[in-house]
Short mmCIF file of C-alpha atoms in Angstrom, two decimals:
data_model
loop_
_atom_site.label_atom_id
_atom_site.label_comp_id
_atom_site.label_asym_id
_atom_site.label_seq_id
_atom_site.Cartn_x
_atom_site.Cartn_y
_atom_site.Cartn_z
CA ASP A 1 101.57 4.02 -68.55
CA MET A 2 99.48 1.45 -67.17
CA THR A 3 98.94 2.36 -64.07
CA ALA A 4 95.91 4.85 -65.97
CA TRP A 5 94.58 1.67 -67.33
CA SER A 6 94.30 0.17 -64.29
CA MET A 7 91.91 2.78 -63.57
CA GLY A 8 89.34 1.57 -65.96
CA LYS A 9 87.39 3.47 -69.08
CA VAL A 10 86.01 6.22 -67.75
CA ALA A 11 89.66 7.21 -65.00
CA ALA A 12 91.94 6.54 -68.48
CA THR A 13 90.12 8.85 -70.47
CA SER A 14 89.49 11.83 -67.11
CA LEU A 15 93.11 11.61 -67.51
CA ILE A 16 93.70 12.04 -71.71
CA LEU A 17 91.25 14.55 -71.18
CA ASN A 18 93.37 16.40 -69.13
CA ALA A 19 96.27 15.69 -71.37
CA PHE A 20 94.36 17.52 -74.74
CA ASN A 21 93.01 19.99 -72.83
CA THR A 22 96.77 21.24 -71.57
CA ILE A 23 98.32 20.45 -75.66
CA ASP A 24 96.03 22.31 -77.24
CA PRO A 25 93.00 23.40 -75.78
CA GLN A 26 91.37 24.21 -78.66
CA SER A 27 91.14 20.62 -80.35
CA PRO A 28 88.11 19.58 -81.49
CA ASP A 29 88.81 16.40 -79.89
CA VAL A 30 88.42 18.21 -76.09
CA GLU A 31 84.48 18.08 -76.65
CA HIS A 32 84.55 14.69 -78.39
CA ILE A 33 86.18 13.57 -75.29
CA ARG A 34 84.17 15.77 -73.49
CA GLN A 35 80.77 14.28 -74.82
CA TRP A 36 82.21 10.70 -74.60
CA LEU A 37 82.52 10.98 -71.48
CA ILE A 38 79.11 11.71 -70.57
CA LEU A 39 77.06 9.79 -72.57
CA GLN A 40 79.08 7.18 -70.51
CA LYS A 41 76.67 7.87 -68.17
CA GLU A 42 73.40 7.10 -69.72
CA ALA A 43 73.57 3.40 -69.23
CA LYS A 44 76.94 3.18 -67.58
CA ASN A 45 78.34 3.58 -63.55
CA TRP A 46 81.08 5.83 -64.23
CA GLY A 47 82.82 3.67 -60.92
CA THR A 48 84.17 4.77 -57.70
CA SER A 49 84.02 8.09 -56.12
CA VAL A 50 87.50 8.97 -56.97
CA SER A 51 86.46 8.20 -60.67
CA THR A 52 83.71 9.35 -60.82
CA SER A 53 84.92 12.95 -59.31
CA ASP A 54 87.64 13.26 -61.65
CA ALA A 55 85.60 13.00 -64.07
CA ILE A 56 83.24 15.52 -63.32
CA ALA A 57 86.62 17.85 -63.13
CA SER A 58 88.01 17.24 -65.87
CA ILE A 59 84.59 17.77 -68.21
CA LEU A 60 84.26 21.31 -65.96
CA LEU A 61 87.96 21.80 -66.84
CA SER A 62 88.05 21.93 -70.60
CA GLY A 63 86.07 22.82 -73.62
CA LYS A 64 83.16 25.21 -73.68
CA SER A 65 81.30 25.61 -70.42
CA MET A 66 78.21 23.06 -69.77
CA THR A 67 77.41 24.47 -66.14
CA VAL A 68 74.98 27.76 -68.25
CA PRO A 69 71.46 28.26 -67.81
CA VAL A 70 69.72 25.66 -69.98
CA SER A 71 66.25 26.59 -71.97
CA VAL A 72 63.66 24.24 -72.66
CA PRO A 73 64.18 22.00 -76.15
CA VAL A 74 61.65 23.24 -78.81
CA ILE A 75 59.47 19.61 -79.38
CA LYS A 76 56.78 19.33 -81.78
CA VAL A 77 54.80 15.96 -82.32
CA GLY A 78 54.08 17.73 -86.29
CA LYS A 79 53.09 21.08 -85.89
CA LYS A 80 51.68 20.40 -82.43
CA ASN A 81 54.69 22.25 -79.68
CA VAL A 82 54.88 19.95 -76.80
CA THR A 83 54.50 22.41 -73.08
CA PRO A 84 55.67 20.46 -70.75
CA ASP A 85 53.63 20.98 -66.66
CA THR A 86 56.81 20.72 -64.86
CA VAL A 87 60.42 21.46 -65.57
CA ASP A 88 63.55 20.47 -63.10
CA SER A 89 65.63 23.99 -62.84
CA LEU A 90 68.52 22.08 -62.38
CA LEU A 91 68.68 19.80 -64.57
CA GLY A 92 66.37 20.44 -67.19
CA TYR A 93 64.76 17.41 -66.76
CA PHE A 94 60.28 16.91 -67.59
CA ARG A 95 58.63 13.52 -68.42
CA GLN A 96 55.08 14.75 -70.32
CA ASP A 97 52.68 12.35 -71.90
CA ILE A 98 51.86 13.38 -75.81
CA SER A 99 48.28 11.08 -75.78
CA SER A 100 46.92 14.12 -75.88
CA LEU A 101 48.52 15.75 -79.43
CA ASN A 102 47.52 12.16 -81.51
CA PRO A 103 51.21 10.87 -82.02
CA SER A 104 49.60 8.40 -84.57
CA GLU A 105 51.57 8.42 -87.69
CA ALA A 106 53.69 11.63 -86.55
CA SER A 107 57.01 12.84 -86.79
CA VAL A 108 59.01 14.26 -83.74
CA SER A 109 60.69 16.81 -83.78
CA VAL A 110 63.40 18.68 -80.95
CA ALA A 111 65.51 21.74 -81.25
CA LYS A 112 67.74 22.13 -78.65
CA GLN A 113 70.21 24.79 -77.27
CA LYS A 114 73.31 24.42 -79.43
CA GLY A 115 76.47 23.25 -77.92
CA ILE A 116 74.62 21.39 -75.01
CA PRO A 117 74.63 18.01 -74.46
CA SER A 118 71.29 16.43 -73.55
CA TRP A 119 69.17 13.27 -74.35
CA GLY A 120 65.71 12.34 -74.49
CA ALA A 121 63.60 9.55 -75.44
CA VAL A 122 59.72 8.69 -77.17
CA PHE A 123 57.86 5.84 -75.10
CA CYS A 124 54.98 4.28 -76.74
CA ARG A 125 52.36 1.80 -74.46
CA TYR A 126 49.74 0.00 -75.80
CA LYS A 127 47.94 -3.17 -74.89
CA SER A 128 48.04 -6.08 -77.18
CA GLU A 129 47.37 -10.07 -77.56
CA MET A 130 50.26 -11.67 -76.20
CA SER A 131 50.59 -13.59 -79.37
CA GLU A 132 49.57 -10.33 -81.38
CA ILE A 133 53.22 -9.03 -80.20
CA LYS A 134 56.05 -8.41 -82.87
CA ALA A 135 59.59 -7.58 -81.88
CA ALA A 136 60.52 -4.51 -81.26
CA GLY A 137 64.35 -2.56 -80.48
CA CYS A 138 66.14 0.41 -80.42
CA ASP A 139 69.33 0.78 -82.19
CA ASP A 140 72.23 -0.19 -79.42
CA VAL A 141 69.82 -3.22 -78.62
CA GLU A 142 67.71 -6.17 -79.35
CA ILE A 143 66.50 -9.74 -77.92
CA SER A 144 64.21 -12.89 -79.20
CA LYS A 145 63.16 -15.87 -78.01
CA GLU A 146 63.37 -19.56 -79.47
CA LEU A 147 61.93 -22.72 -77.72
CA PHE A 148 63.72 -26.00 -78.61
CA VAL A 149 61.96 -29.09 -77.63
CA LYS A 150 64.38 -32.15 -76.30
CA SER A 151 64.38 -35.21 -78.66
CA SER A 152 66.71 -37.86 -79.02
CA ASP A 153 68.46 -39.42 -81.93
CA LYS A 154 69.91 -43.22 -81.78
CA ASP A 155 72.50 -41.66 -78.45
CA LYS A 156 72.48 -38.21 -79.04
CA THR A 157 70.34 -35.59 -77.61
CA VAL A 158 68.89 -33.09 -79.99
CA TRP A 159 66.71 -29.87 -79.61
CA ILE A 160 64.16 -29.96 -82.10
CA ASP A 161 62.50 -25.96 -82.80
CA THR A 162 58.79 -26.23 -83.11
CA ASP A 163 55.56 -24.47 -81.16
CA SER A 164 53.93 -28.45 -80.96
CA MET A 165 54.92 -30.58 -77.73
CA LYS A 166 53.33 -32.84 -75.46
CA VAL A 167 53.05 -33.04 -71.74
CA GLY A 168 56.73 -33.94 -69.90
CA ASP A 169 58.72 -33.17 -72.98
CA VAL A 170 61.64 -30.65 -71.99
CA VAL A 171 61.59 -26.95 -73.65
CA GLN A 172 65.22 -25.39 -73.57
CA VAL A 173 64.36 -21.11 -74.06
CA ASN A 174 66.97 -19.53 -75.71
CA LEU A 175 67.43 -15.69 -75.51
CA THR A 176 69.54 -14.09 -77.57
CA ILE A 177 70.56 -10.36 -77.09
CA ILE A 178 72.64 -8.02 -79.68
CA THR A 179 74.14 -4.72 -77.68
CA LYS A 180 75.87 -1.99 -79.04
CA ARG A 181 77.40 -0.70 -76.76
CA ASP A 182 78.16 -0.93 -73.02
CA MET A 183 75.47 -0.85 -70.60
CA ASP A 184 75.55 -1.39 -66.95
CA TYR A 185 72.32 -2.94 -64.85
CA VAL A 186 70.38 -4.63 -67.12
CA ALA A 187 67.32 -6.86 -66.24
CA ILE A 188 65.91 -9.09 -68.05
CA ILE A 189 61.81 -10.82 -67.61
CA ASP A 190 61.23 -13.71 -69.67
CA ASP A 191 57.68 -14.54 -69.75
CA ARG A 192 56.94 -18.10 -68.69
CA GLY A 193 54.21 -19.81 -70.05
CA ALA A 194 51.25 -21.15 -68.11
CA CYS A 195 52.92 -24.99 -69.62
CA PHE A 196 55.88 -24.19 -68.05
CA GLU A 197 57.86 -25.02 -64.79
CA PRO A 198 61.24 -24.50 -64.54
CA VAL A 199 63.36 -27.51 -64.57
CA GLU A 200 65.93 -25.83 -62.08
CA GLN A 201 63.90 -24.16 -59.18
CA LEU A 202 66.89 -22.29 -57.12
CA PRO A 203 68.58 -19.23 -58.48
CA GLN A 204 71.83 -19.65 -60.08
CA PRO A 205 74.03 -17.89 -62.40
CA ILE A 206 74.09 -18.35 -65.91
CA TYR A 207 77.16 -17.95 -68.32
CA ALA A 208 77.31 -16.42 -71.71
CA GLU A 209 80.67 -15.12 -73.40
CA GLY A 210 82.62 -14.98 -70.26
CA ILE A 211 79.55 -13.12 -68.61
CA CYS A 212 78.05 -13.68 -65.63
CA PHE A 213 73.58 -13.47 -65.26
CA TYR A 214 71.68 -13.99 -62.14
CA ARG A 215 69.05 -16.10 -62.79
CA GLU A 216 65.12 -16.27 -60.57
CA ASN A 217 62.45 -18.21 -60.71
CA ARG A 218 58.85 -16.18 -60.44
CA ASP A 219 55.76 -17.02 -60.59
CA GLU A 220 55.15 -15.81 -64.24
CA ALA A 221 58.25 -15.28 -65.64
CA THR A 222 61.77 -15.83 -65.09
CA ASN A 223 64.03 -13.27 -63.89
CA ILE A 224 67.71 -12.44 -65.01
CA PHE A 225 70.35 -9.54 -63.94
CA VAL A 226 73.27 -8.75 -64.84
CA THR A 227 75.66 -6.08 -63.39
CA HIS A 228 78.08 -5.20 -66.51
CA LEU A 229 77.29 -6.18 -70.64
CA PRO A 230 79.70 -5.58 -72.60
CA LYS A 231 78.59 -4.72 -76.05
CA GLY A 232 78.50 -7.65 -78.22
CA THR A 233 76.04 -10.72 -78.65
CA TYR A 234 74.86 -12.80 -75.95
CA ARG A 235 72.81 -16.81 -76.10
CA LEU A 236 70.89 -17.32 -72.54
CA SER A 237 69.76 -20.51 -71.93
CA TYR A 238 67.37 -22.40 -69.68
CA GLU A 239 65.30 -25.67 -69.55
CA LEU A 240 61.64 -26.12 -68.41
CA TYR A 241 58.99 -28.96 -68.34
CA VAL A 242 56.33 -28.83 -70.30
CA ASN A 243 53.08 -30.14 -68.00
CA ASN A 244 50.42 -29.14 -68.84
CA ALA A 245 47.95 -30.01 -72.40
CA GLY A 246 45.98 -27.01 -73.98
CA GLN A 247 46.84 -23.98 -76.55
CA TYR A 248 48.81 -21.09 -74.46
CA SER A 249 50.69 -17.97 -74.97
CA ALA A 250 54.71 -18.78 -75.09
CA GLY A 251 55.86 -15.61 -73.21
CA VAL A 252 57.54 -12.32 -74.75
CA ALA A 253 61.34 -11.75 -73.79
CA SER A 254 61.89 -8.40 -72.98
CA LEU A 255 65.18 -6.59 -71.43
CA GLN A 256 65.58 -2.42 -70.33
CA SER A 257 68.71 -1.15 -68.87
CA GLN A 258 68.07 0.13 -65.41
CA TYR A 259 69.87 3.48 -65.94
CA ALA A 260 68.20 4.47 -69.54
CA PRO A 261 64.94 3.06 -69.33
CA ALA A 262 65.03 4.16 -73.47
CA LEU A 263 67.79 1.45 -73.71
CA SER A 264 64.83 -1.36 -73.79
CA ALA A 265 63.70 -4.55 -76.31
CA HIS A 266 61.04 -7.04 -75.91
CA SER A 267 60.54 -10.50 -78.37
CA ALA A 268 57.91 -11.27 -80.76
CA GLY A 269 54.50 -13.06 -79.29
CA SER A 270 53.69 -17.22 -80.34
CA ILE A 271 51.29 -19.75 -79.21
CA ILE A 272 52.14 -22.91 -78.48
CA ASN A 273 49.98 -26.19 -78.92
CA VAL A 274 50.51 -28.89 -76.20
CA THR A 275 49.30 -32.28 -76.29
CA ASN A 276 48.52 -35.08 -73.51
CA GLN A 277 50.51 -37.53 -75.60
#
């Protein structure tokens, strides 16, 4: 039915779930479809209030019950239990600092209530020299950053990959994003070296693989935002002027889902040398 597919994936899948549950409520595919719908909510907008209501109704009217009280999962860092200070009485959500458990190089284990969906993440924060930061991502997303200096070969413009440049050069920033799942509301912050000034000062859209990204300049970084990012590989580029000589950090590009902060990544840090000539 073309009408069903025009609703979008979530609404169409809700109809499919209803059909599976009506024909064979004991089918293992019922639980798989319910799980898919719930996981879409982790990093995506379910759409209109109508499609959201349909999805919730389909989940609650099919398969095993998901409305029973949920017990707190048993989380261990090494052999030490993580005891949350407070737990949300309805959602079971909690956030806990585990620094006191000496988590460095320790394994984290989670034992949760069987048959009830849940998700979580472990965040690590630390301070380091910008040039010493190594690229990091997760299973679902990664980002890398490269700088190219504008040059010419006869009548042809070429871009040279180098960490040395001179005042007056035009530099192209290339950001490569690889995502293995669909995400909505993704923010990218590209820290800008102190020797750079954007060629294009005004906010404007940039395009990659048919997707529109909105870019705006700030004093220390270039911010890029995209409402819907389907899984795939994207290359974003924009240009900067080199306006000061010296040694500078090239800046780190970071990406994060605004719905699911655990879906994040950042590029590696590096040092660039700028000469007057």
